[in-house]
Coordinates of C-alpha atoms in Angstrom, one line a residue:
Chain A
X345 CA 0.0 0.0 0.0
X346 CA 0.8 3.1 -0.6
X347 CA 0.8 6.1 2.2
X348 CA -1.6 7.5 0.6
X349 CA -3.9 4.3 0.3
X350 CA -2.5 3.5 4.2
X351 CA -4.3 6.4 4.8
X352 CA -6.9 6.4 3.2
X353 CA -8.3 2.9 3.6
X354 CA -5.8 1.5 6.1
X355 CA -7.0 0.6 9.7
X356 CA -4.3 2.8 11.3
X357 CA -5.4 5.8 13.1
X358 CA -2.7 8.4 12.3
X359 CA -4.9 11.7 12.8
X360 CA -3.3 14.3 10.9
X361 CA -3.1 17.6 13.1
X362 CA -2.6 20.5 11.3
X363 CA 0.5 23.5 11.6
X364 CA -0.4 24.8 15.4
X365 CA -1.6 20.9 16.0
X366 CA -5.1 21.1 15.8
X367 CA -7.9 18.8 13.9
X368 CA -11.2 19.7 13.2
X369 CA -13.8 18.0 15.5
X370 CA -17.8 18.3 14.6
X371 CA -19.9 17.2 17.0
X372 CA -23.2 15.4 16.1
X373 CA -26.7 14.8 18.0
X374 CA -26.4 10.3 17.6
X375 CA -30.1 10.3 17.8
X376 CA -31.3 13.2 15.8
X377 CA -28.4 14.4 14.0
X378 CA -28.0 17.6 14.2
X379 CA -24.7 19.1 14.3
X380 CA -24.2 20.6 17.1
X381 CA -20.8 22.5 16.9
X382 CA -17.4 22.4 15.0
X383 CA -14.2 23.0 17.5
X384 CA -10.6 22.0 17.3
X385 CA -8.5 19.6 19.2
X386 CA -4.7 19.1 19.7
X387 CA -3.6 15.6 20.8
X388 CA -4.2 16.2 24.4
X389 CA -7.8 17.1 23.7
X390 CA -8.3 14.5 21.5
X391 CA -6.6 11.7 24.0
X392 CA -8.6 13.1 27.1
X393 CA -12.3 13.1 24.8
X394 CA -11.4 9.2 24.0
X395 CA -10.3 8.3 27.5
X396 CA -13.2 10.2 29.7
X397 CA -16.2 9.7 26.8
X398 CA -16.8 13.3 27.2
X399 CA -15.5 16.0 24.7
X400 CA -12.5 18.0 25.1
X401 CA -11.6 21.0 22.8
X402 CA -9.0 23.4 22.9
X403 CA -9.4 26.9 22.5
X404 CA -7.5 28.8 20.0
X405 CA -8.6 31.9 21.7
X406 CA -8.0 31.1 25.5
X407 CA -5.0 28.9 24.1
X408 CA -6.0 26.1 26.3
X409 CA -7.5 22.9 26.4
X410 CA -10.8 22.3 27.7
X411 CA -13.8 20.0 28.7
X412 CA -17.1 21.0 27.2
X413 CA -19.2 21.7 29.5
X414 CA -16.8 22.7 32.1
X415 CA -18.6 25.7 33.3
X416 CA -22.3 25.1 32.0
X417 CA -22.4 21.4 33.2
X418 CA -23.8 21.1 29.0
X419 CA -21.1 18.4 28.4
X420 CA -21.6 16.0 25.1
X421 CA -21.4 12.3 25.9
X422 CA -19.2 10.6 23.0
X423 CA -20.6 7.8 21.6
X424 CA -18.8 7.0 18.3
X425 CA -15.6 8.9 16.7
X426 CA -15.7 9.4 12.7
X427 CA -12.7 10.2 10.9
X428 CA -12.3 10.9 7.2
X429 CA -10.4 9.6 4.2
X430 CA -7.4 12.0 4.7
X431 CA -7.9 11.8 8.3
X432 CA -7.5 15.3 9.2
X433 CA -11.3 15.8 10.3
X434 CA -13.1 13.7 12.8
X435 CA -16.9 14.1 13.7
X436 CA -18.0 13.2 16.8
X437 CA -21.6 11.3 17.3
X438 CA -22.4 12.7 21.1
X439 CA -25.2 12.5 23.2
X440 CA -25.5 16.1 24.3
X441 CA -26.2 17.2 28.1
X442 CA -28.6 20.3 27.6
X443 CA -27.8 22.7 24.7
X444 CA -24.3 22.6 22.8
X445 CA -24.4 26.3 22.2
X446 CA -23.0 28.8 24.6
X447 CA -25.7 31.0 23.8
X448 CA -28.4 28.6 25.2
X449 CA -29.3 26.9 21.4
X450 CA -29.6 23.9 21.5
X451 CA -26.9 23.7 17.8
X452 CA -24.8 26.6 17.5
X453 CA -25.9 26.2 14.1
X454 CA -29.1 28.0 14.5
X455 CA -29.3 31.1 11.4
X456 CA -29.0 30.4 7.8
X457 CA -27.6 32.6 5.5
X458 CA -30.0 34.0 3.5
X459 CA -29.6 36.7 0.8
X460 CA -30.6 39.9 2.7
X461 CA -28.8 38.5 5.9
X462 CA -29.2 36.0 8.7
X463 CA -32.4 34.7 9.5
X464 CA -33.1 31.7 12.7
X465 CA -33.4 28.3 11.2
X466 CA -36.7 26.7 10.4
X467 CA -36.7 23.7 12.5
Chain B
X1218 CA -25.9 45.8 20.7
X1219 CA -21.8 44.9 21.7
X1220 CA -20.2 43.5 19.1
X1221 CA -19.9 40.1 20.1
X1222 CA -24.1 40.5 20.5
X1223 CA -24.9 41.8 16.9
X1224 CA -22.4 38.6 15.4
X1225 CA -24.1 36.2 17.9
X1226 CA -27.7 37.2 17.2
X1227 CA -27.3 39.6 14.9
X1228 CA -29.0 39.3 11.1
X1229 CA -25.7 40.7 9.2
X1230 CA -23.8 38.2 7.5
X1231 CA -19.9 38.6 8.3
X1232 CA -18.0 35.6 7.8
X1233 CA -14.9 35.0 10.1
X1234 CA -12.3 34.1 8.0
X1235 CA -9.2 32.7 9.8
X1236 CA -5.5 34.2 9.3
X1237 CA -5.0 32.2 6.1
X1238 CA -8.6 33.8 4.9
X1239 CA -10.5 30.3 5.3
X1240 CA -13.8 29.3 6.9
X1241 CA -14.7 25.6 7.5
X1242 CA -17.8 24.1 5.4
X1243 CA -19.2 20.9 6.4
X1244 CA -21.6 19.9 3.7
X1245 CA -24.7 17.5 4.7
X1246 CA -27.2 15.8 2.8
X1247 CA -30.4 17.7 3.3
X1248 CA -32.1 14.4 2.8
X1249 CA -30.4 11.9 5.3
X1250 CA -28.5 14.4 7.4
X1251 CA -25.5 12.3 6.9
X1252 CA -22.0 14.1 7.0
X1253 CA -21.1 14.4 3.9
X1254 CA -17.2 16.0 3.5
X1255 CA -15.6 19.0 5.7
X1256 CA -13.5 21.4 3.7
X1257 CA -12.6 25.4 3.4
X1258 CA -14.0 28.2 1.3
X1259 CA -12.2 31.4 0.8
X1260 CA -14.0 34.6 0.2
X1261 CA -14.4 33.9 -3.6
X1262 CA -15.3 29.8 -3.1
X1263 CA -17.7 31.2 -0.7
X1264 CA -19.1 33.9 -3.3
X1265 CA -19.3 31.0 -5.8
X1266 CA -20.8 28.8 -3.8
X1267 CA -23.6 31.4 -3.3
X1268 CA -24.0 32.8 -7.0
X1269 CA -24.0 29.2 -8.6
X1270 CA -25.9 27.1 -6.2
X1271 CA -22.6 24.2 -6.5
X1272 CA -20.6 24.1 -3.5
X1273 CA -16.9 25.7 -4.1
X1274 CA -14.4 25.3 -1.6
X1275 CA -10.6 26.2 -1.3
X1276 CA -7.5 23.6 -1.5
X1277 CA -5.1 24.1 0.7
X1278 CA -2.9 21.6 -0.8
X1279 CA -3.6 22.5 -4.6
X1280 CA -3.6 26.4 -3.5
X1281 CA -6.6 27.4 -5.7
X1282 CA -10.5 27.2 -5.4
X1283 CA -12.3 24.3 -7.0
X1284 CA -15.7 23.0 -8.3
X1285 CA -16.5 20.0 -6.1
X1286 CA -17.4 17.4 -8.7
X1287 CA -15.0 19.5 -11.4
X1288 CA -13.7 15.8 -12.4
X1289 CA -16.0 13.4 -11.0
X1290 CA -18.7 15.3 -12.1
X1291 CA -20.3 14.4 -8.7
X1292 CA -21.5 18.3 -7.5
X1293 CA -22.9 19.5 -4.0
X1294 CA -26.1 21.0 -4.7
X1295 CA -26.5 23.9 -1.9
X1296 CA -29.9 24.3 -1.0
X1297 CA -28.9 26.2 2.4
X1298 CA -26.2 27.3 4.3
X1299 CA -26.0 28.3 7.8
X1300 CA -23.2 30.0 10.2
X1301 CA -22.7 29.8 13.9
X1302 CA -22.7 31.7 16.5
X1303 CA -19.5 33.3 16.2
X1304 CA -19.7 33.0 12.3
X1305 CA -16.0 31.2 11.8
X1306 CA -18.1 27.9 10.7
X1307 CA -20.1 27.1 8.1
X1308 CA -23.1 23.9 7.6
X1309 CA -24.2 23.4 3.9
X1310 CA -27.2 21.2 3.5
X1311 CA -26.7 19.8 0.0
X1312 CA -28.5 17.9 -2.3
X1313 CA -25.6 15.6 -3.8
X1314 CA -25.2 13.9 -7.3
X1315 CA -23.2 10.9 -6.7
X1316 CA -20.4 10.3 -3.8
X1317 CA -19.4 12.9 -2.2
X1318 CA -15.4 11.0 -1.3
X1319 CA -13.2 10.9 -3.5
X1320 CA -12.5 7.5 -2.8
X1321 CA -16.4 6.9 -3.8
X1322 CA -17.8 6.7 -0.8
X1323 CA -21.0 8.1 -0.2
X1324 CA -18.9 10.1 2.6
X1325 CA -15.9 11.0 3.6
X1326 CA -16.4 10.1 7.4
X1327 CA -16.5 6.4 6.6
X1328 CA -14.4 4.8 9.1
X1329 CA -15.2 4.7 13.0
X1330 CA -11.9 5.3 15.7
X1331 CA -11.9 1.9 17.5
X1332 CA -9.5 1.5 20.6
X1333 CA -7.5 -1.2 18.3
X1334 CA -7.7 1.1 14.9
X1335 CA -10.0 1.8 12.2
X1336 CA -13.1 -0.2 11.1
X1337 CA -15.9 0.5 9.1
X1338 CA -18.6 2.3 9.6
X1339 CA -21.7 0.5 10.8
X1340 CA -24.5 1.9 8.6

Protein backbone atom coordinates (compact mmCIF):
# COMPACT_ATOMS: atom_id res chain seq x y z
CA UNK A 1 0.00 0.00 0.00
CA UNK A 2 0.83 3.09 -0.56
CA UNK A 3 0.82 6.10 2.17
CA UNK A 4 -1.57 7.53 0.56
CA UNK A 5 -3.86 4.27 0.26
CA UNK A 6 -2.54 3.48 4.18
CA UNK A 7 -4.28 6.41 4.81
CA UNK A 8 -6.91 6.42 3.19
CA UNK A 9 -8.28 2.91 3.56
CA UNK A 10 -5.80 1.54 6.14
CA UNK A 11 -6.99 0.59 9.72
CA UNK A 12 -4.32 2.81 11.31
CA UNK A 13 -5.35 5.83 13.13
CA UNK A 14 -2.74 8.41 12.30
CA UNK A 15 -4.92 11.74 12.79
CA UNK A 16 -3.34 14.27 10.92
CA UNK A 17 -3.15 17.61 13.13
CA UNK A 18 -2.56 20.51 11.30
CA UNK A 19 0.49 23.48 11.55
CA UNK A 20 -0.42 24.76 15.35
CA UNK A 21 -1.56 20.87 15.97
CA UNK A 22 -5.14 21.11 15.85
CA UNK A 23 -7.86 18.83 13.90
CA UNK A 24 -11.19 19.69 13.22
CA UNK A 25 -13.84 18.00 15.53
CA UNK A 26 -17.80 18.29 14.64
CA UNK A 27 -19.91 17.24 16.97
CA UNK A 28 -23.23 15.44 16.15
CA UNK A 29 -26.69 14.80 18.04
CA UNK A 30 -26.41 10.35 17.61
CA UNK A 31 -30.10 10.25 17.84
CA UNK A 32 -31.32 13.21 15.84
CA UNK A 33 -28.45 14.37 13.97
CA UNK A 34 -28.03 17.59 14.20
CA UNK A 35 -24.73 19.13 14.34
CA UNK A 36 -24.18 20.59 17.13
CA UNK A 37 -20.78 22.51 16.91
CA UNK A 38 -17.40 22.41 15.04
CA UNK A 39 -14.24 23.04 17.48
CA UNK A 40 -10.64 22.00 17.31
CA UNK A 41 -8.48 19.59 19.23
CA UNK A 42 -4.72 19.07 19.68
CA UNK A 43 -3.60 15.63 20.81
CA UNK A 44 -4.19 16.22 24.39
CA UNK A 45 -7.80 17.07 23.69
CA UNK A 46 -8.31 14.51 21.52
CA UNK A 47 -6.60 11.74 23.95
CA UNK A 48 -8.58 13.09 27.11
CA UNK A 49 -12.30 13.07 24.83
CA UNK A 50 -11.35 9.24 24.00
CA UNK A 51 -10.31 8.29 27.48
CA UNK A 52 -13.18 10.17 29.72
CA UNK A 53 -16.20 9.66 26.75
CA UNK A 54 -16.79 13.34 27.20
CA UNK A 55 -15.49 16.01 24.75
CA UNK A 56 -12.55 18.00 25.06
CA UNK A 57 -11.58 21.01 22.75
CA UNK A 58 -8.98 23.41 22.88
CA UNK A 59 -9.42 26.95 22.52
CA UNK A 60 -7.47 28.77 19.96
CA UNK A 61 -8.59 31.85 21.73
CA UNK A 62 -7.99 31.11 25.49
CA UNK A 63 -4.97 28.90 24.06
CA UNK A 64 -6.04 26.09 26.28
CA UNK A 65 -7.51 22.91 26.42
CA UNK A 66 -10.80 22.34 27.68
CA UNK A 67 -13.84 20.02 28.65
CA UNK A 68 -17.07 21.05 27.20
CA UNK A 69 -19.18 21.73 29.50
CA UNK A 70 -16.79 22.67 32.15
CA UNK A 71 -18.63 25.69 33.29
CA UNK A 72 -22.27 25.09 32.01
CA UNK A 73 -22.41 21.44 33.22
CA UNK A 74 -23.76 21.08 29.04
CA UNK A 75 -21.13 18.43 28.39
CA UNK A 76 -21.61 15.97 25.15
CA UNK A 77 -21.41 12.29 25.94
CA UNK A 78 -19.15 10.60 22.99
CA UNK A 79 -20.62 7.75 21.64
CA UNK A 80 -18.78 7.02 18.25
CA UNK A 81 -15.59 8.91 16.71
CA UNK A 82 -15.67 9.36 12.71
CA UNK A 83 -12.71 10.20 10.95
CA UNK A 84 -12.34 10.95 7.22
CA UNK A 85 -10.38 9.60 4.22
CA UNK A 86 -7.39 11.97 4.68
CA UNK A 87 -7.87 11.82 8.30
CA UNK A 88 -7.54 15.30 9.17
CA UNK A 89 -11.25 15.77 10.34
CA UNK A 90 -13.06 13.72 12.78
CA UNK A 91 -16.95 14.14 13.67
CA UNK A 92 -18.01 13.18 16.83
CA UNK A 93 -21.58 11.34 17.29
CA UNK A 94 -22.36 12.67 21.11
CA UNK A 95 -25.25 12.48 23.17
CA UNK A 96 -25.46 16.08 24.34
CA UNK A 97 -26.24 17.19 28.11
CA UNK A 98 -28.60 20.29 27.61
CA UNK A 99 -27.80 22.65 24.66
CA UNK A 100 -24.30 22.64 22.85
CA UNK A 101 -24.38 26.31 22.23
CA UNK A 102 -23.00 28.76 24.64
CA UNK A 103 -25.68 31.02 23.84
CA UNK A 104 -28.45 28.58 25.21
CA UNK A 105 -29.26 26.89 21.37
CA UNK A 106 -29.56 23.89 21.46
CA UNK A 107 -26.94 23.72 17.83
CA UNK A 108 -24.77 26.62 17.53
CA UNK A 109 -25.94 26.18 14.12
CA UNK A 110 -29.05 27.97 14.51
CA UNK A 111 -29.26 31.12 11.43
CA UNK A 112 -29.04 30.40 7.77
CA UNK A 113 -27.61 32.62 5.49
CA UNK A 114 -30.03 34.03 3.55
CA UNK A 115 -29.57 36.73 0.82
CA UNK A 116 -30.65 39.88 2.68
CA UNK A 117 -28.76 38.47 5.92
CA UNK A 118 -29.16 36.04 8.69
CA UNK A 119 -32.42 34.67 9.48
CA UNK A 120 -33.15 31.74 12.70
CA UNK A 121 -33.36 28.30 11.17
CA UNK A 122 -36.66 26.74 10.42
CA UNK A 123 -36.70 23.65 12.49
CA UNK B 1 -25.86 45.78 20.73
CA UNK B 2 -21.84 44.89 21.68
CA UNK B 3 -20.19 43.49 19.14
CA UNK B 4 -19.94 40.06 20.10
CA UNK B 5 -24.09 40.50 20.51
CA UNK B 6 -24.86 41.83 16.92
CA UNK B 7 -22.39 38.60 15.35
CA UNK B 8 -24.10 36.16 17.92
CA UNK B 9 -27.69 37.24 17.16
CA UNK B 10 -27.35 39.62 14.87
CA UNK B 11 -29.04 39.35 11.05
CA UNK B 12 -25.70 40.66 9.23
CA UNK B 13 -23.79 38.20 7.54
CA UNK B 14 -19.91 38.57 8.27
CA UNK B 15 -18.03 35.61 7.78
CA UNK B 16 -14.88 35.04 10.06
CA UNK B 17 -12.29 34.09 8.01
CA UNK B 18 -9.23 32.68 9.79
CA UNK B 19 -5.51 34.24 9.26
CA UNK B 20 -5.03 32.25 6.12
CA UNK B 21 -8.57 33.77 4.90
CA UNK B 22 -10.51 30.30 5.26
CA UNK B 23 -13.80 29.26 6.88
CA UNK B 24 -14.74 25.63 7.51
CA UNK B 25 -17.80 24.09 5.41
CA UNK B 26 -19.16 20.91 6.38
CA UNK B 27 -21.57 19.86 3.65
CA UNK B 28 -24.69 17.48 4.75
CA UNK B 29 -27.20 15.81 2.79
CA UNK B 30 -30.37 17.73 3.32
CA UNK B 31 -32.06 14.40 2.83
CA UNK B 32 -30.41 11.90 5.27
CA UNK B 33 -28.48 14.42 7.36
CA UNK B 34 -25.54 12.29 6.94
CA UNK B 35 -21.96 14.12 6.98
CA UNK B 36 -21.08 14.37 3.92
CA UNK B 37 -17.20 16.03 3.48
CA UNK B 38 -15.59 19.03 5.69
CA UNK B 39 -13.50 21.42 3.66
CA UNK B 40 -12.63 25.40 3.40
CA UNK B 41 -14.00 28.16 1.32
CA UNK B 42 -12.17 31.39 0.81
CA UNK B 43 -13.98 34.63 0.17
CA UNK B 44 -14.39 33.92 -3.62
CA UNK B 45 -15.32 29.82 -3.08
CA UNK B 46 -17.73 31.16 -0.70
CA UNK B 47 -19.15 33.91 -3.27
CA UNK B 48 -19.31 31.04 -5.77
CA UNK B 49 -20.77 28.79 -3.76
CA UNK B 50 -23.60 31.45 -3.29
CA UNK B 51 -24.01 32.82 -7.00
CA UNK B 52 -23.98 29.22 -8.55
CA UNK B 53 -25.85 27.07 -6.22
CA UNK B 54 -22.55 24.22 -6.47
CA UNK B 55 -20.55 24.08 -3.54
CA UNK B 56 -16.86 25.67 -4.08
CA UNK B 57 -14.38 25.32 -1.63
CA UNK B 58 -10.63 26.22 -1.35
CA UNK B 59 -7.50 23.65 -1.48
CA UNK B 60 -5.05 24.11 0.72
CA UNK B 61 -2.85 21.65 -0.77
CA UNK B 62 -3.55 22.52 -4.57
CA UNK B 63 -3.64 26.41 -3.53
CA UNK B 64 -6.65 27.35 -5.75
CA UNK B 65 -10.46 27.21 -5.42
CA UNK B 66 -12.29 24.31 -6.95
CA UNK B 67 -15.68 23.01 -8.32
CA UNK B 68 -16.52 20.01 -6.14
CA UNK B 69 -17.36 17.42 -8.75
CA UNK B 70 -15.05 19.45 -11.42
CA UNK B 71 -13.69 15.79 -12.42
CA UNK B 72 -15.97 13.36 -11.05
CA UNK B 73 -18.69 15.29 -12.12
CA UNK B 74 -20.32 14.38 -8.65
CA UNK B 75 -21.47 18.30 -7.48
CA UNK B 76 -22.93 19.52 -3.99
CA UNK B 77 -26.07 21.00 -4.72
CA UNK B 78 -26.52 23.88 -1.91
CA UNK B 79 -29.91 24.35 -0.99
CA UNK B 80 -28.94 26.20 2.43
CA UNK B 81 -26.20 27.34 4.25
CA UNK B 82 -25.96 28.25 7.77
CA UNK B 83 -23.20 29.96 10.25
CA UNK B 84 -22.72 29.76 13.94
CA UNK B 85 -22.71 31.70 16.54
CA UNK B 86 -19.46 33.29 16.19
CA UNK B 87 -19.72 32.99 12.31
CA UNK B 88 -16.02 31.22 11.81
CA UNK B 89 -18.09 27.90 10.68
CA UNK B 90 -20.13 27.13 8.13
CA UNK B 91 -23.09 23.86 7.60
CA UNK B 92 -24.15 23.45 3.85
CA UNK B 93 -27.22 21.25 3.48
CA UNK B 94 -26.73 19.76 0.04
CA UNK B 95 -28.48 17.86 -2.31
CA UNK B 96 -25.63 15.62 -3.79
CA UNK B 97 -25.18 13.90 -7.34
CA UNK B 98 -23.19 10.92 -6.68
CA UNK B 99 -20.41 10.29 -3.76
CA UNK B 100 -19.42 12.87 -2.21
CA UNK B 101 -15.43 11.05 -1.25
CA UNK B 102 -13.19 10.89 -3.52
CA UNK B 103 -12.52 7.52 -2.77
CA UNK B 104 -16.38 6.95 -3.81
CA UNK B 105 -17.76 6.72 -0.77
CA UNK B 106 -21.00 8.06 -0.20
CA UNK B 107 -18.92 10.07 2.63
CA UNK B 108 -15.95 11.01 3.59
CA UNK B 109 -16.44 10.10 7.44
CA UNK B 110 -16.49 6.38 6.60
CA UNK B 111 -14.44 4.76 9.07
CA UNK B 112 -15.19 4.73 12.96
CA UNK B 113 -11.87 5.32 15.74
CA UNK B 114 -11.86 1.95 17.53
CA UNK B 115 -9.49 1.52 20.58
CA UNK B 116 -7.51 -1.19 18.25
CA UNK B 117 -7.73 1.12 14.85
CA UNK B 118 -10.01 1.79 12.16
CA UNK B 119 -13.08 -0.17 11.10
CA UNK B 120 -15.86 0.48 9.06
CA UNK B 121 -18.63 2.26 9.57
CA UNK B 122 -21.71 0.53 10.81
CA UNK B 123 -24.52 1.92 8.55
Amino acid sequence: MTEIDEREQGKVFQPRFDAAGLITAVAVDSRTREILMLAHMNAQALAMTRETGLAHFYSRSRQRLWLKGESSGNVLRVEEIRVDCDQDALVLLVQPDGPACHTGARSCFYRVVGADGLAPIAD
